[in-house]
Amino acid sequence: MNFTRWSARLPGTQRRAAARTEQTASPDRRGEGSVPAARVEQLTDESPSVPAVDELRVREVLDRAPSLVALVHGPDHRIAYVNDAYTTAFGVRPLGECAREALPELDALGLFPLLDQVQRSGKPRTVKSRKAPDGRSYTFTCTPVAQGDGKGGSDGRGVLVFATDVTDHAEAAERLRASERRQRETAVTLQRSLLPQELEEPDDLRIAATYHPGGTEAAVGGDWYDVITLGGGRTALVIGDVMGRGVRAAAVMGQLRTAVRAYARLDLPPHEVLQLLDGLAAEIDANQIATCAYAIHDPNEGKLIYSSAGHLPILVRDENGTVLRAEEPTGPPLGTGGWMHTSGSIPLAPGSTAVLYTDGLVERRDADLDEGIAALERALAGATGTPQVVCDRLVRSAGVTPDHDDDVAVLVLQHPARTGAAGELFRNAALELLGGVEAAPRARAFASGVLTSWRFPADLHDLGVLATSELVANSLQHGTPPMRLRLRRTDRRLIIEVTDGDDHLPRRRRAEPGDESGRGIAIVATIASNWGCRRTPGGGKAVWCEFALPRTQTT
């Protein structure tokens, strides 16, 4: 094969040849103002100077190139040329042979379809970082070349294969990817370890939750959820999202989740919990903010009391399939400071389902956020079954896949409508405490009758009546009207609660022998499984205690 005939059309060769011709045809001008061309003569025994590139033939240039070069021609890609670097890498290759048999390394790399495409289209193509049989990685550029006479035709087209060794770059990139994978695995492990391993199970709610980390191309974020039983039949529900990615976001999330649980034990209204959390978030990291929604469910009120710090609205589906969206009040995200959060409410009657979620479930780059929320509302309207079934259905309807570009956290809760035998296990009874000192014996008689009708054993009956007497007496002595006694039973506990109009919270203290007061709360704390107190919306307080039911009473 005449390589000169093929090399005449290689990029740059015609331009350099024309330059040399022009220089030869021009006489050497030695006139006034002219500078003769510099000439270098060898005056010593040293090696002659390396010739300039323009003084070399194309083949000599390619032979000296450190990159791998091969030239094939014709429809069956017969070998016209391979340079020294190619021979060093893959061995001697016979000229004139079909490349499919003589260049097996190209076949192993899957380059022959690319050679066909380049020969047909006449356009160069490049494939990056492919590992060859010799274990090294190369980037291949395939460029079309034609005969020197410019006639083209199927026999007149060839392909110049130019391979650059990128092994070091490929290995560095793989080390970087491996490091990123390890960091992501660490962040995912940390994130999952900081989320609840098992959700608390309130008496009056059925709850399920799920967390999906972002895909391999997305660093793990700081999404979290939590369920906190507050006592007295009340439950706190939390959903949050720390802005940012990676281990740092997961660590901040863990601190905020721990703080929420601590503040929840104070049994404060939702907006006060977020107010405390806002200050803490600024102390943890002033440059990192988070959104959060905190809600409290009280089965006696039939609604969710909530507050939101820049988080997406809670959705509630009633028993008829109508979906409500919790709107205002919504404050700015946590960590911004200078904002007074407020609480709102949304109905959660028996038979209702509520959904708390993070933006990964509804936010898409190519759609408005409201469209995502509206789509979630439509999916929730038709979602029935257990909370876990609803949770899985919402995630599927949102198109969340393993390679999703953001974290997703979803918390689903249901307030079941209980009837029949199940309804008998969940009962309420209330009495307005009117009058003076006669309210105490009336409250004891009321409690005794209710507990008898609920068929509690004698010892639990007596303890319940005693606790009622002490709580009512405490309210009559230290509280103000209006006063109310409420008894509630679930499938697991008896709850006794007394409310009044005074917002001074009682505390347990040790009564000295001569003290005439201070023993009531101590007695209640001793005989009950748990007790507590909280301020009520609009002023006043509630003091409650609860007794765990014997196992025979829960069936």
Coordinates of C-alpha atoms in Angstrom, one line a residue:
M1 CA 0.0 0.0 0.0
N2 CA 1.3 3.4 -1.0
F3 CA 1.1 5.4 2.3
T4 CA 2.0 8.6 0.6
R5 CA -1.1 8.4 -1.5
W6 CA -3.2 8.2 1.7
S7 CA -1.2 10.6 3.7
A8 CA -1.6 13.4 1.2
R9 CA -5.1 14.1 2.5
L10 CA -4.3 14.0 6.3
P11 CA -5.1 17.1 8.2
G12 CA -2.4 19.8 7.9
T13 CA -0.2 18.0 5.3
Q14 CA -1.4 20.1 2.4
R15 CA -0.9 23.3 4.3
R16 CA 2.6 22.5 5.2
A17 CA 3.5 21.3 1.7
A18 CA 2.2 24.6 0.2
A19 CA 4.3 26.6 2.7
R20 CA 7.4 24.7 1.7
T21 CA 6.7 25.2 -2.1
E22 CA 6.2 28.9 -1.6
Q23 CA 9.4 29.2 0.4
T24 CA 11.4 27.3 -2.4
A25 CA 9.9 29.4 -5.2
S26 CA 10.8 32.7 -3.6
P27 CA 14.3 33.9 -4.3
D28 CA 16.5 34.9 -1.3
R29 CA 16.3 38.7 -1.2
R30 CA 19.5 40.3 0.1
G31 CA 18.8 44.0 -0.4
E32 CA 18.9 47.0 1.8
G33 CA 16.6 46.6 4.7
S34 CA 16.4 42.9 4.2
V35 CA 17.6 40.2 6.7
P36 CA 19.2 37.1 5.3
A37 CA 17.7 33.8 6.5
A38 CA 19.6 32.3 9.5
R39 CA 21.7 29.3 8.7
V40 CA 23.1 26.9 11.1
E41 CA 26.3 24.9 10.3
Q42 CA 27.6 22.0 12.2
L43 CA 31.0 23.1 13.5
T44 CA 31.5 20.4 16.1
D45 CA 31.2 16.6 16.5
E46 CA 27.9 17.0 18.4
S47 CA 24.8 15.3 17.1
P48 CA 22.9 17.2 14.5
S49 CA 19.8 19.2 15.6
V50 CA 16.5 17.4 15.7
P51 CA 14.7 18.3 12.4
A52 CA 11.6 20.5 12.5
V53 CA 8.2 18.9 12.1
D54 CA 7.8 20.6 8.7
E55 CA 10.9 18.9 7.5
L56 CA 9.5 15.4 8.3
R57 CA 7.2 13.4 6.2
V58 CA 3.8 12.5 7.7
R59 CA 4.8 8.9 8.3
E60 CA 7.9 10.0 10.2
V61 CA 5.8 12.3 12.4
L62 CA 3.3 9.5 13.2
D63 CA 6.1 7.0 13.8
R64 CA 7.5 9.4 16.5
A65 CA 4.1 10.1 18.1
P66 CA 3.7 8.6 21.6
S67 CA 0.0 8.0 20.8
L68 CA -1.2 4.9 19.1
V69 CA -2.0 5.4 15.4
A70 CA -3.5 3.0 12.8
L71 CA -4.8 3.6 9.3
V72 CA -7.4 1.2 7.8
H73 CA -9.1 1.5 4.4
G74 CA -11.9 0.0 2.4
P75 CA -15.2 -1.5 3.4
D76 CA -13.4 -4.4 5.2
H77 CA -11.0 -2.0 7.0
R78 CA -7.7 -3.4 5.7
I79 CA -4.6 -2.3 7.5
A80 CA -2.6 0.4 5.7
Y81 CA -0.4 1.5 8.5
V82 CA 0.3 1.2 12.3
N83 CA 2.9 3.3 14.1
D84 CA 5.7 2.2 16.5
A85 CA 3.6 3.0 19.6
Y86 CA 0.8 0.8 18.3
T87 CA 3.2 -2.0 17.6
T88 CA 4.7 -1.6 21.1
A89 CA 1.3 -1.8 22.8
F90 CA -0.3 -4.6 20.8
G91 CA 2.5 -6.3 18.8
V92 CA 3.3 -6.4 15.1
R93 CA 0.3 -6.2 12.8
P94 CA 0.5 -7.4 9.1
L95 CA -0.3 -4.7 6.5
G96 CA -3.0 -5.4 4.0
E97 CA -4.9 -7.8 6.3
C98 CA -8.5 -7.4 7.3
A99 CA -8.6 -5.5 10.5
R100 CA -11.3 -7.7 12.1
E101 CA -8.8 -10.6 12.1
A102 CA -5.5 -8.6 12.3
L103 CA -6.6 -6.1 14.9
P104 CA -8.5 -8.1 17.5
E105 CA -7.9 -5.4 20.1
L106 CA -10.2 -3.1 18.2
D107 CA -12.9 -5.8 18.0
A108 CA -12.6 -6.4 21.8
L109 CA -13.1 -2.7 22.3
G110 CA -16.2 -2.7 20.1
L111 CA -14.8 -0.1 17.6
F112 CA -15.7 -1.7 14.3
P113 CA -19.3 -0.3 14.3
L114 CA -17.7 3.1 14.9
L115 CA -15.3 2.6 12.0
D116 CA -18.2 1.7 9.7
Q117 CA -20.1 4.8 10.9
V118 CA -17.2 7.1 10.3
Q119 CA -16.5 5.7 6.8
R120 CA -20.2 6.1 5.8
S121 CA -20.8 9.6 7.3
G122 CA -17.4 11.1 6.6
K123 CA -17.4 12.6 10.1
P124 CA -15.0 12.0 13.0
R125 CA -16.1 10.2 16.1
T126 CA -14.6 9.9 19.6
V127 CA -15.1 7.3 22.4
K128 CA -13.6 8.1 25.8
S129 CA -11.7 6.0 28.2
R130 CA -12.1 2.4 27.0
K131 CA -10.0 -0.3 28.6
A132 CA -8.0 -2.4 26.1
P133 CA -6.9 -6.0 26.4
D134 CA -3.5 -4.8 27.5
G135 CA -5.1 -3.4 30.7
R136 CA -4.6 0.2 29.8
S137 CA -7.3 2.8 29.0
Y138 CA -7.4 4.7 25.8
T139 CA -9.5 7.5 24.2
F140 CA -10.0 6.7 20.6
T141 CA -10.6 9.3 17.8
C142 CA -11.6 7.9 14.4
T143 CA -11.1 10.4 11.6
P144 CA -12.1 9.8 7.9
V145 CA -9.3 10.2 5.2
A146 CA -9.5 10.0 1.4
Q147 CA -7.2 9.3 -1.5
G148 CA -4.8 11.9 -2.7
D149 CA -6.6 12.3 -6.0
G150 CA -9.7 13.3 -4.2
K151 CA -12.0 10.9 -6.1
G152 CA -13.5 9.3 -3.1
G153 CA -15.6 6.1 -3.6
S154 CA -15.9 3.0 -1.4
D155 CA -12.3 2.0 -2.1
G156 CA -11.1 5.6 -1.6
R157 CA -12.1 6.1 2.0
G158 CA -10.0 5.2 5.0
V159 CA -10.2 5.8 8.7
L160 CA -7.3 7.0 10.8
V161 CA -7.5 5.6 14.4
F162 CA -5.8 7.7 16.9
A163 CA -5.6 6.4 20.5
T164 CA -4.4 8.4 23.5
D165 CA -3.3 6.6 26.7
V166 CA -5.5 7.9 29.5
T167 CA -4.9 5.2 32.0
D168 CA -3.7 7.6 34.7
H169 CA -6.7 9.8 34.2
A170 CA -9.1 6.9 34.2
E171 CA -7.6 5.4 37.3
A172 CA -7.7 8.8 39.0
A173 CA -11.4 9.2 38.0
E174 CA -12.2 5.7 39.3
R175 CA -10.5 6.5 42.6
L176 CA -12.6 9.7 42.8
R177 CA -15.8 7.8 42.0
A178 CA -14.9 5.1 44.6
S179 CA -14.3 7.9 47.2
E180 CA -17.6 9.5 46.3
R181 CA -19.3 6.1 46.6
R182 CA -17.8 5.5 50.1
Q183 CA -18.8 9.0 51.2
R184 CA -22.4 8.4 49.9
E185 CA -22.5 5.0 51.7
T186 CA -21.3 6.7 54.9
A187 CA -23.9 9.4 54.6
V188 CA -26.7 6.9 53.8
T189 CA -25.7 4.8 56.8
L190 CA -25.5 7.8 59.1
Q191 CA -28.9 9.1 57.8
R192 CA -30.6 5.8 58.3
S193 CA -29.1 5.3 61.8
L194 CA -30.4 8.7 62.8
L195 CA -34.0 8.0 61.7
P196 CA -36.3 6.1 64.0
Q197 CA -35.5 2.4 63.7
E198 CA -39.1 1.6 64.9
L199 CA -41.9 4.1 65.0
E200 CA -43.7 4.6 68.3
E201 CA -47.2 3.2 68.2
P202 CA -49.9 5.6 69.5
D203 CA -53.1 4.1 70.8
D204 CA -55.4 6.1 68.5
L205 CA -53.3 6.3 65.3
R206 CA -52.0 3.8 62.8
I207 CA -48.7 5.1 61.3
A208 CA -46.2 4.1 58.6
A209 CA -43.2 5.9 57.1
T210 CA -40.6 5.5 54.4
Y211 CA -37.3 7.0 53.4
H212 CA -35.7 6.8 50.0
P213 CA -32.2 8.2 49.6
G214 CA -31.3 10.0 46.3
G215 CA -29.7 8.1 43.5
T216 CA -26.0 7.4 43.1
E217 CA -25.5 10.7 41.3
A218 CA -27.1 12.7 44.2
A219 CA -25.6 13.1 47.6
V220 CA -27.8 12.1 50.5
G221 CA -29.7 15.0 52.1
G222 CA -31.1 15.6 55.6
D223 CA -34.7 14.4 55.4
W224 CA -36.2 13.1 58.6
Y225 CA -39.5 12.1 60.3
D226 CA -40.5 11.1 63.8
V227 CA -43.4 10.0 65.9
I228 CA -43.5 11.0 69.6
T229 CA -46.1 9.8 72.1
L230 CA -46.7 12.7 74.5
G231 CA -48.9 10.9 77.1
G232 CA -52.5 11.6 77.9
G233 CA -53.4 10.0 74.5
R234 CA -51.7 12.8 72.5
T235 CA -49.1 12.2 69.7
A236 CA -46.5 14.5 68.1
L237 CA -45.7 14.0 64.4
V238 CA -42.6 15.6 62.8
I239 CA -41.3 15.9 59.2
G240 CA -38.2 17.9 58.3
D241 CA -35.6 18.5 55.6
V242 CA -32.1 20.0 56.2
M243 CA -30.9 21.9 53.1
G244 CA -27.6 20.6 51.8
R245 CA -26.1 17.2 51.0
G246 CA -23.8 14.6 52.5
V247 CA -22.6 13.7 55.9
R248 CA -22.9 17.3 57.2
A249 CA -26.6 17.5 56.4
A250 CA -27.2 14.1 57.9
A251 CA -25.4 15.2 61.1
V252 CA -27.4 18.4 61.4
M253 CA -30.5 16.4 60.9
G254 CA -29.6 14.1 63.7
Q255 CA -29.1 17.1 66.1
L256 CA -32.4 18.7 65.1
R257 CA -34.3 15.4 65.5
T258 CA -32.8 14.9 69.0
A259 CA -33.8 18.5 69.9
V260 CA -37.3 18.0 68.7
R261 CA -37.8 15.0 70.9
A262 CA -36.5 16.8 73.9
Y263 CA -38.7 19.9 73.3
A264 CA -41.7 17.6 72.7
R265 CA -41.4 16.2 76.2
L266 CA -42.1 19.7 77.5
D267 CA -45.6 19.3 75.9
L268 CA -45.5 22.8 74.4
P269 CA -47.8 24.0 71.6
P270 CA -46.3 23.4 68.1
H271 CA -45.3 27.0 67.4
E272 CA -43.3 27.2 70.7
V273 CA -41.5 24.0 69.8
L274 CA -40.5 25.5 66.4
Q275 CA -39.5 28.7 68.1
L276 CA -37.0 26.8 70.3
L277 CA -35.8 24.8 67.4
D278 CA -35.2 27.9 65.3
G279 CA -32.8 29.3 67.8
L280 CA -31.0 25.9 68.1
A281 CA -30.7 25.5 64.3
A282 CA -28.8 28.9 64.1
E283 CA -26.4 27.8 66.8
I284 CA -25.7 24.4 65.2
D285 CA -24.8 25.9 61.8
A286 CA -25.6 29.5 60.9
N287 CA -25.0 28.7 57.2
Q288 CA -27.4 25.7 57.1
I289 CA -31.2 26.0 57.2
A290 CA -33.9 23.5 57.5
T291 CA -37.7 23.2 57.0
C292 CA -39.9 21.4 59.5
A293 CA -43.6 20.8 60.2
Y294 CA -44.6 19.8 63.8
A295 CA -48.1 18.6 64.5
I296 CA -49.9 17.3 67.6
H297 CA -52.9 14.9 67.5
D298 CA -55.4 14.9 70.4
P299 CA -58.1 12.2 69.9
N300 CA -60.5 14.3 72.0
E301 CA -60.3 17.3 69.7
G302 CA -60.5 15.5 66.3
K303 CA -57.9 17.6 64.6
L304 CA -54.2 18.2 64.0
I305 CA -52.7 21.3 65.7
Y306 CA -49.6 22.2 63.6
S307 CA -46.9 24.7 62.9
S308 CA -44.7 24.9 59.9
A309 CA -41.2 26.4 59.4
G310 CA -41.1 26.8 55.6
H311 CA -42.2 23.2 55.0
L312 CA -44.7 21.8 52.5
P313 CA -48.4 21.7 53.5
I314 CA -49.9 18.7 55.3
L315 CA -52.5 16.8 53.3
V316 CA -55.6 15.2 54.9
R317 CA -58.0 12.8 53.2
D318 CA -61.4 12.4 55.0
E319 CA -63.4 9.2 55.0
N320 CA -65.3 10.4 51.9
G321 CA -62.1 10.8 49.8
T322 CA -62.0 14.6 50.0
V323 CA -58.4 16.0 50.4
L324 CA -57.8 19.1 52.4
R325 CA -54.5 21.1 52.3
A326 CA -53.2 22.7 55.5
E327 CA -52.4 26.3 54.5
E328 CA -51.4 29.1 56.8
P329 CA -49.7 29.7 59.1
T330 CA -46.3 29.0 57.6
G331 CA -43.1 30.7 58.8
P332 CA -39.6 30.8 57.3
P333 CA -37.2 27.9 57.6
L334 CA -35.4 27.1 60.8
G335 CA -32.2 28.9 61.3
T336 CA -33.3 32.2 59.8
G337 CA -34.3 33.8 63.2
G338 CA -36.4 36.9 63.8
W339 CA -39.8 35.3 63.2
M340 CA -42.6 34.4 65.6
H341 CA -44.2 31.1 64.6
T342 CA -47.9 30.5 65.0
S343 CA -50.0 27.4 65.2
G344 CA -53.0 26.4 62.9
S345 CA -55.3 23.4 62.8
I346 CA -56.8 21.0 60.2
P347 CA -59.6 18.4 60.9
L348 CA -58.6 14.8 61.4
A349 CA -61.8 13.0 62.2
P350 CA -62.1 9.2 62.6
G351 CA -61.6 7.6 59.2
S352 CA -59.2 10.3 58.0
T353 CA -55.6 9.9 56.6
A354 CA -52.9 12.5 56.9
V355 CA -49.7 12.7 54.9
L356 CA -46.5 14.6 55.8
Y357 CA -43.7 14.6 53.2
T358 CA -40.5 16.3 52.0
D359 CA -40.0 18.1 48.7
G360 CA -38.3 15.2 47.0
L361 CA -41.8 13.6 46.6
V362 CA -43.4 16.5 44.7
E363 CA -40.6 18.7 43.4
R364 CA -39.4 18.3 39.8
R365 CA -37.0 20.4 37.8
D366 CA -39.3 20.6 34.8
A367 CA -42.6 21.4 36.7
D368 CA -44.0 23.9 39.2
L369 CA -44.0 22.8 42.8
D370 CA -47.8 23.4 43.1
E371 CA -48.3 20.9 40.2
G372 CA -46.4 18.3 42.2
I373 CA -48.6 18.9 45.3
A374 CA -51.7 18.8 43.2
A375 CA -50.7 15.5 41.8
L376 CA -50.0 14.1 45.3
E377 CA -53.5 15.3 46.3
R378 CA -55.0 13.3 43.4
A379 CA -53.0 10.2 44.3
L380 CA -54.1 10.5 48.0
A381 CA -57.7 10.9 47.1
G382 CA -57.8 7.4 45.6
A383 CA -55.4 5.8 48.1
T384 CA -57.0 3.4 50.5
G385 CA -55.7 0.6 52.7
T386 CA -53.3 0.5 55.6
P387 CA -50.8 3.4 56.1
Q388 CA -48.0 1.3 54.6
V389 CA -50.1 0.6 51.5
V390 CA -50.9 4.3 51.2
C391 CA -47.3 5.2 51.7
D392 CA -46.0 2.9 49.0
R393 CA -48.7 4.0 46.6
L394 CA -47.9 7.6 47.0
V395 CA -44.2 7.0 46.4
R396 CA -45.0 5.0 43.2
S397 CA -47.4 7.6 41.9
A398 CA -44.7 10.3 42.3
G399 CA -42.3 8.2 40.1
V400 CA -39.7 7.8 42.8
T401 CA -37.0 5.3 41.6
P402 CA -33.7 4.2 42.9
D403 CA -31.9 6.8 40.8
H404 CA -34.2 9.6 42.0
D405 CA -32.4 13.0 42.2
D406 CA -33.4 13.9 45.7
D407 CA -34.2 12.2 49.1
V408 CA -37.8 11.4 49.9
A409 CA -39.4 11.0 53.3
V410 CA -43.1 10.3 53.8
L411 CA -45.1 9.9 57.0
V412 CA -48.7 8.6 56.7
L413 CA -51.1 8.4 59.7
Q414 CA -54.6 7.2 60.0
H415 CA -57.2 7.9 62.6
P416 CA -59.4 4.8 62.3
A417 CA -63.1 4.8 62.5
R418 CA -63.7 2.1 65.1
T419 CA -67.1 0.3 65.4
G420 CA -68.4 -2.9 67.0
A421 CA -66.0 -4.7 69.3
A422 CA -63.1 -2.3 68.5
G423 CA -65.3 0.6 69.3
E424 CA -66.0 -0.8 72.8
L425 CA -62.2 -0.6 73.5
F426 CA -62.1 3.2 72.8
R427 CA -64.5 5.1 75.0
N428 CA -64.8 8.6 76.4
A429 CA -66.7 10.1 79.3
A430 CA -66.6 13.8 80.6
L431 CA -68.1 15.8 83.4
E432 CA -68.2 19.5 83.9
L433 CA -67.1 20.3 87.5
L434 CA -69.6 22.8 88.8
G435 CA -70.2 24.1 92.3
G436 CA -67.9 24.2 95.2
V437 CA -66.7 21.5 97.5
E438 CA -69.5 19.2 96.4
A439 CA -67.8 18.8 93.0
A440 CA -65.2 16.4 94.5
P441 CA -67.6 13.7 95.7
R442 CA -69.7 14.1 92.5
A443 CA -66.5 13.6 90.4
R444 CA -65.6 10.4 92.5
A445 CA -69.1 9.0 92.0
F446 CA -69.0 9.8 88.2
A447 CA -65.6 8.1 87.8
S448 CA -66.7 5.0 89.8
G449 CA -69.7 4.6 87.6
V450 CA -67.8 5.0 84.4
L451 CA -65.0 2.6 85.4
T452 CA -67.6 0.0 86.5
S453 CA -69.4 0.2 83.2
W454 CA -66.1 -0.3 81.4
R455 CA -65.7 -3.5 83.4
F456 CA -62.3 -2.8 84.9
P457 CA -61.0 -5.1 87.6
A458 CA -61.5 -3.9 91.2
D459 CA -57.9 -2.8 91.9
L460 CA -57.8 -0.7 88.7
H461 CA -61.2 0.7 89.5
D462 CA -60.1 1.8 92.9
L463 CA -56.8 3.3 91.7
G464 CA -58.7 5.2 89.0
V465 CA -61.2 6.7 91.5
L466 CA -58.3 7.7 93.8
A467 CA -56.4 9.4 91.0
T468 CA -59.6 11.2 90.0
S469 CA -60.2 12.4 93.5
E470 CA -56.6 13.8 93.9
L471 CA -56.6 15.6 90.5
V472 CA -60.0 17.1 91.1
A473 CA -59.1 18.2 94.6
N474 CA -55.9 19.8 93.3
S475 CA -57.8 21.7 90.6
L476 CA -60.5 22.9 93.1
Q477 CA -57.8 24.2 95.4
H478 CA -55.4 25.8 93.0
G479 CA -57.3 26.2 89.8
T480 CA -60.1 28.5 88.5
P481 CA -63.3 27.7 86.5
P482 CA -64.2 26.3 84.1
M483 CA -63.2 22.9 85.3
R484 CA -63.7 19.6 83.5
L485 CA -63.0 15.9 84.2
R486 CA -62.5 13.6 81.3
L487 CA -61.9 9.8 81.3
R488 CA -60.7 7.9 78.3
R489 CA -59.9 4.3 77.6
T490 CA -58.0 2.8 74.7
D491 CA -57.1 -0.7 74.0
R492 CA -54.0 -0.3 76.1
R493 CA -54.5 2.3 78.8
L494 CA -56.9 4.3 81.0
I495 CA -56.4 8.1 80.9
I496 CA -57.8 10.6 83.5
E497 CA -57.5 14.3 82.7
V498 CA -58.7 17.4 84.6
T499 CA -58.6 20.9 83.0
D500 CA -59.2 24.3 84.6
G501 CA -58.7 27.9 83.7
D502 CA -55.5 28.6 85.6
D503 CA -52.2 28.3 83.6
H504 CA -50.0 27.6 86.7
L505 CA -48.5 24.1 86.1
P506 CA -48.3 21.8 89.2
R507 CA -45.1 20.1 90.0
R508 CA -44.3 17.1 92.1
R509 CA -42.6 18.0 95.4
R510 CA -41.8 16.3 98.7
A511 CA -44.4 17.2 101.4
E512 CA -43.0 17.7 104.9
P513 CA -45.0 16.1 107.8
G514 CA -46.5 19.5 108.8
D515 CA -47.5 20.5 105.3
E516 CA -51.2 20.7 104.5
S517 CA -50.7 20.4 100.8
G518 CA -48.4 19.0 98.2
R519 CA -49.4 15.3 98.6
G520 CA -52.0 15.0 95.8
I521 CA -49.6 15.0 92.8
A522 CA -47.1 12.8 94.7
I523 CA -49.9 10.3 95.2
V524 CA -50.9 10.4 91.6
A525 CA -47.3 10.0 90.4
T526 CA -46.9 7.0 92.7
I527 CA -50.0 5.0 91.7
A528 CA -50.2 5.9 88.0
S529 CA -48.0 4.5 85.1
N530 CA -47.4 8.1 83.9
W531 CA -48.5 11.6 84.6
G532 CA -48.0 15.1 83.2
C533 CA -49.4 18.6 82.7
R534 CA -49.5 21.1 79.9
R535 CA -51.0 24.5 79.1
T536 CA -54.1 24.5 76.9
P537 CA -54.8 26.8 73.9
G538 CA -56.6 29.9 75.0
G539 CA -55.3 29.7 78.6
G540 CA -55.6 27.2 81.4
K541 CA -54.0 23.9 81.9
A542 CA -54.6 20.2 81.8
V543 CA -53.2 17.7 84.3
W544 CA -53.5 14.0 83.4
C545 CA -52.4 10.5 84.5
E546 CA -52.7 7.1 82.8
F547 CA -52.8 3.5 83.9
A548 CA -51.7 0.6 81.7
L549 CA -54.5 -1.9 81.3
P550 CA -54.0 -5.6 82.2
R551 CA -53.4 -7.8 79.2
T552 CA -56.9 -9.3 79.7
Q553 CA -58.4 -5.9 79.3
T554 CA -56.9 -5.2 75.9
T555 CA -58.5 -8.2 74.1

